[in-house]
């Protein structure tokens, strides 16, 4: 995964920065967001101007076929996740149950439950995702047995 700032395609002028260098501006424009792009077709853009311990507030983009983990692999970590789908259809597997979220649907779940997020539709998924209480060192991937 690589971390990089996006190039903005907007013509709006950026918001003025705070005159105090220790205090970041409270607004984050699309071209200013830090992002992580996974090889699995997922991009997470940080919607906060600075990193806050134990909180992730993200614009999640799942390309067609994109997933948070490889097939047959679930992850778990500390915290609680909240998501809101804006476009596309997002599959969310939590343990043995799979949910399909369409635009306007929201979900909340305990992140310590094994889970996987994926797009098996035909258009990209855009969602707002909020994770609170994540322990960065506590992520675990679990492999499901393949069906015969």
mmCIF file of C-alpha atoms in Angstrom:
data_model
loop_
_atom_site.group_PDB
_atom_site.id
_atom_site.type_symbol
_atom_site.label_atom_id
_atom_site.label_comp_id
_atom_site.label_asym_id
_atom_site.label_seq_id
_atom_site.Cartn_x
_atom_site.Cartn_y
_atom_site.Cartn_z
ATOM 1 C CA UNK A 1 0.000 0.000 0.000
ATOM 2 C CA UNK A 2 1.256 3.463 -0.703
ATOM 3 C CA UNK A 3 0.394 6.688 1.031
ATOM 4 C CA UNK A 4 0.071 9.790 -1.116
ATOM 5 C CA UNK A 5 -1.860 13.030 -1.565
ATOM 6 C CA UNK A 6 -4.360 13.220 -4.404
ATOM 7 C CA UNK A 7 -4.236 15.749 -7.219
ATOM 8 C CA UNK A 8 -7.407 17.824 -7.160
ATOM 9 C CA UNK A 9 -9.517 18.208 -10.276
ATOM 10 C CA UNK A 10 -11.554 21.041 -8.740
ATOM 11 C CA UNK A 11 -11.111 24.648 -9.731
ATOM 12 C CA UNK A 12 -12.071 25.996 -6.309
ATOM 13 C CA UNK A 13 -9.452 27.946 -4.426
ATOM 14 C CA UNK A 14 -8.186 26.109 -1.332
ATOM 15 C CA UNK A 15 -9.359 27.312 2.055
ATOM 16 C CA UNK A 16 -6.929 29.634 3.823
ATOM 17 C CA UNK A 17 -4.624 27.891 6.241
ATOM 18 C CA UNK A 18 -4.439 28.811 9.888
ATOM 19 C CA UNK A 19 -1.745 31.370 10.679
ATOM 20 C CA UNK A 20 -0.630 29.176 13.604
ATOM 21 C CA UNK A 21 1.469 26.324 12.077
ATOM 22 C CA UNK A 22 0.593 24.088 15.058
ATOM 23 C CA UNK A 23 -3.129 24.288 14.272
ATOM 24 C CA UNK A 24 -4.169 22.722 10.967
ATOM 25 C CA UNK A 25 -7.115 24.153 9.049
ATOM 26 C CA UNK A 26 -10.324 22.272 9.892
ATOM 27 C CA UNK A 27 -11.251 21.744 6.211
ATOM 28 C CA UNK A 28 -9.817 18.988 3.992
ATOM 29 C CA UNK A 29 -10.397 19.459 0.249
ATOM 30 C CA UNK A 30 -10.324 16.422 -2.095
ATOM 31 C CA UNK A 31 -6.877 17.273 -3.471
ATOM 32 C CA UNK A 32 -5.427 17.555 0.038
ATOM 33 C CA UNK A 33 -6.521 14.174 1.416
ATOM 34 C CA UNK A 34 -3.970 11.600 2.453
ATOM 35 C CA UNK A 35 -4.864 8.261 0.882
ATOM 36 C CA UNK A 36 -3.932 4.611 0.958
ATOM 37 C CA UNK A 37 -4.442 2.621 -2.215
ATOM 38 C CA UNK A 38 -4.471 -1.162 -1.862
ATOM 39 C CA UNK A 39 -3.468 -3.533 -4.651
ATOM 40 C CA UNK A 40 -6.880 -5.187 -4.110
ATOM 41 C CA UNK A 41 -8.746 -2.255 -5.744
ATOM 42 C CA UNK A 42 -9.596 -0.287 -2.599
ATOM 43 C CA UNK A 43 -8.729 3.324 -1.797
ATOM 44 C CA UNK A 44 -9.189 4.909 1.637
ATOM 45 C CA UNK A 45 -9.010 8.719 1.754
ATOM 46 C CA UNK A 46 -8.583 10.374 5.142
ATOM 47 C CA UNK A 47 -11.314 12.962 5.764
ATOM 48 C CA UNK A 48 -9.576 14.575 8.741
ATOM 49 C CA UNK A 49 -6.860 17.247 8.550
ATOM 50 C CA UNK A 50 -4.642 15.412 11.026
ATOM 51 C CA UNK A 51 -4.349 11.902 12.428
ATOM 52 C CA UNK A 52 -6.400 11.262 15.537
ATOM 53 C CA UNK A 53 -5.474 8.295 17.721
ATOM 54 C CA UNK A 54 -8.055 5.516 17.612
ATOM 55 C CA UNK A 55 -10.289 7.213 14.986
ATOM 56 C CA UNK A 56 -10.499 6.718 11.223
ATOM 57 C CA UNK A 57 -12.928 8.925 9.243
ATOM 58 C CA UNK A 58 -12.664 7.836 5.610
ATOM 59 C CA UNK A 59 -14.019 8.108 2.101
ATOM 60 C CA UNK A 60 -13.799 4.475 0.959
ATOM 61 C CA UNK A 61 -13.746 3.654 -2.752
ATOM 62 C CA UNK A 62 -14.095 0.019 -3.837
ATOM 63 C CA UNK A 63 -13.430 -0.440 -7.565
ATOM 64 C CA UNK A 64 -15.330 -3.187 -9.403
ATOM 65 C CA UNK A 65 -13.920 -6.424 -7.953
ATOM 66 C CA UNK A 66 -12.175 -4.537 -5.118
ATOM 67 C CA UNK A 67 -12.098 -5.991 -1.597
ATOM 68 C CA UNK A 68 -10.645 -5.161 1.806
ATOM 69 C CA UNK A 69 -8.998 -8.609 1.942
ATOM 70 C CA UNK A 70 -8.356 -11.406 -0.579
ATOM 71 C CA UNK A 71 -11.089 -13.967 -1.310
ATOM 72 C CA UNK A 72 -11.760 -16.387 1.543
ATOM 73 C CA UNK A 73 -9.939 -14.110 4.020
ATOM 74 C CA UNK A 74 -11.624 -12.170 6.810
ATOM 75 C CA UNK A 75 -9.987 -9.609 9.086
ATOM 76 C CA UNK A 76 -10.673 -8.442 12.573
ATOM 77 C CA UNK A 77 -9.325 -5.670 14.764
ATOM 78 C CA UNK A 78 -10.347 -3.714 17.797
ATOM 79 C CA UNK A 79 -13.023 -1.060 17.560
ATOM 80 C CA UNK A 80 -16.404 -0.451 16.012
ATOM 81 C CA UNK A 81 -17.159 0.415 12.377
ATOM 82 C CA UNK A 82 -19.888 2.600 10.934
ATOM 83 C CA UNK A 83 -20.470 2.907 7.206
ATOM 84 C CA UNK A 84 -22.769 4.748 4.808
ATOM 85 C CA UNK A 85 -22.921 3.816 1.113
ATOM 86 C CA UNK A 86 -23.271 6.679 -1.391
ATOM 87 C CA UNK A 87 -23.000 4.753 -4.677
ATOM 88 C CA UNK A 88 -22.697 1.174 -5.906
ATOM 89 C CA UNK A 89 -23.436 -1.954 -3.901
ATOM 90 C CA UNK A 90 -21.066 -2.936 -1.086
ATOM 91 C CA UNK A 91 -20.967 -6.496 0.197
ATOM 92 C CA UNK A 92 -20.155 -6.802 3.894
ATOM 93 C CA UNK A 93 -19.449 -10.236 5.338
ATOM 94 C CA UNK A 94 -19.501 -10.449 9.136
ATOM 95 C CA UNK A 95 -18.707 -13.973 10.327
ATOM 96 C CA UNK A 96 -21.040 -16.235 8.327
ATOM 97 C CA UNK A 97 -23.564 -13.559 7.286
ATOM 98 C CA UNK A 98 -23.286 -11.414 4.157
ATOM 99 C CA UNK A 99 -25.145 -8.114 3.730
ATOM 100 C CA UNK A 100 -25.588 -6.040 0.560
ATOM 101 C CA UNK A 101 -25.620 -2.275 1.080
ATOM 102 C CA UNK A 102 -27.065 0.010 -1.612
ATOM 103 C CA UNK A 103 -26.935 3.822 -1.781
ATOM 104 C CA UNK A 104 -28.473 5.251 1.389
ATOM 105 C CA UNK A 105 -27.885 2.074 3.440
ATOM 106 C CA UNK A 106 -25.815 2.228 6.625
ATOM 107 C CA UNK A 107 -24.191 -0.411 8.801
ATOM 108 C CA UNK A 108 -22.586 -0.585 12.252
ATOM 109 C CA UNK A 109 -20.700 -3.565 13.661
ATOM 110 C CA UNK A 110 -18.056 -4.670 16.142
ATOM 111 C CA UNK A 111 -14.718 -4.836 14.278
ATOM 112 C CA UNK A 112 -13.489 -7.679 16.471
ATOM 113 C CA UNK A 113 -15.946 -9.909 14.572
ATOM 114 C CA UNK A 114 -14.264 -11.412 11.484
ATOM 115 C CA UNK A 115 -15.315 -9.316 8.474
ATOM 116 C CA UNK A 116 -14.656 -8.500 4.832
ATOM 117 C CA UNK A 117 -15.906 -5.670 2.576
ATOM 118 C CA UNK A 118 -16.118 -6.112 -1.193
ATOM 119 C CA UNK A 119 -17.599 -4.836 -4.440
ATOM 120 C CA UNK A 120 -18.951 -7.576 -6.703
ATOM 121 C CA UNK A 121 -21.190 -5.144 -8.617
ATOM 122 C CA UNK A 122 -20.560 -3.406 -11.919
ATOM 123 C CA UNK A 123 -19.856 0.177 -10.714
ATOM 124 C CA UNK A 124 -17.433 1.544 -8.090
ATOM 125 C CA UNK A 125 -18.663 1.824 -4.507
ATOM 126 C CA UNK A 126 -18.234 5.149 -2.707
ATOM 127 C CA UNK A 127 -18.879 5.107 1.040
ATOM 128 C CA UNK A 128 -18.192 7.143 4.146
ATOM 129 C CA UNK A 129 -16.564 4.947 6.777
ATOM 130 C CA UNK A 130 -15.888 5.693 10.435
ATOM 131 C CA UNK A 131 -13.854 3.382 12.678
ATOM 132 C CA UNK A 132 -13.448 4.178 16.351
ATOM 133 C CA UNK A 133 -11.184 2.362 18.819
ATOM 134 C CA UNK A 134 -9.010 0.621 16.225
ATOM 135 C CA UNK A 135 -5.788 -0.806 17.602
ATOM 136 C CA UNK A 136 -3.334 -0.578 14.682
ATOM 137 C CA UNK A 137 -1.290 -3.514 16.019
ATOM 138 C CA UNK A 138 -4.322 -5.720 16.610
ATOM 139 C CA UNK A 139 -5.309 -6.561 13.009
ATOM 140 C CA UNK A 140 -5.699 -10.277 12.309
ATOM 141 C CA UNK A 141 -6.527 -12.018 9.068
ATOM 142 C CA UNK A 142 -8.495 -15.264 9.210
ATOM 143 C CA UNK A 143 -8.736 -17.701 6.311
ATOM 144 C CA UNK A 144 -12.032 -19.437 5.597
ATOM 145 C CA UNK A 145 -11.984 -23.016 4.347
ATOM 146 C CA UNK A 146 -12.755 -23.218 0.642
ATOM 147 C CA UNK A 147 -16.000 -24.873 -0.358
ATOM 148 C CA UNK A 148 -15.557 -28.226 -2.105
#
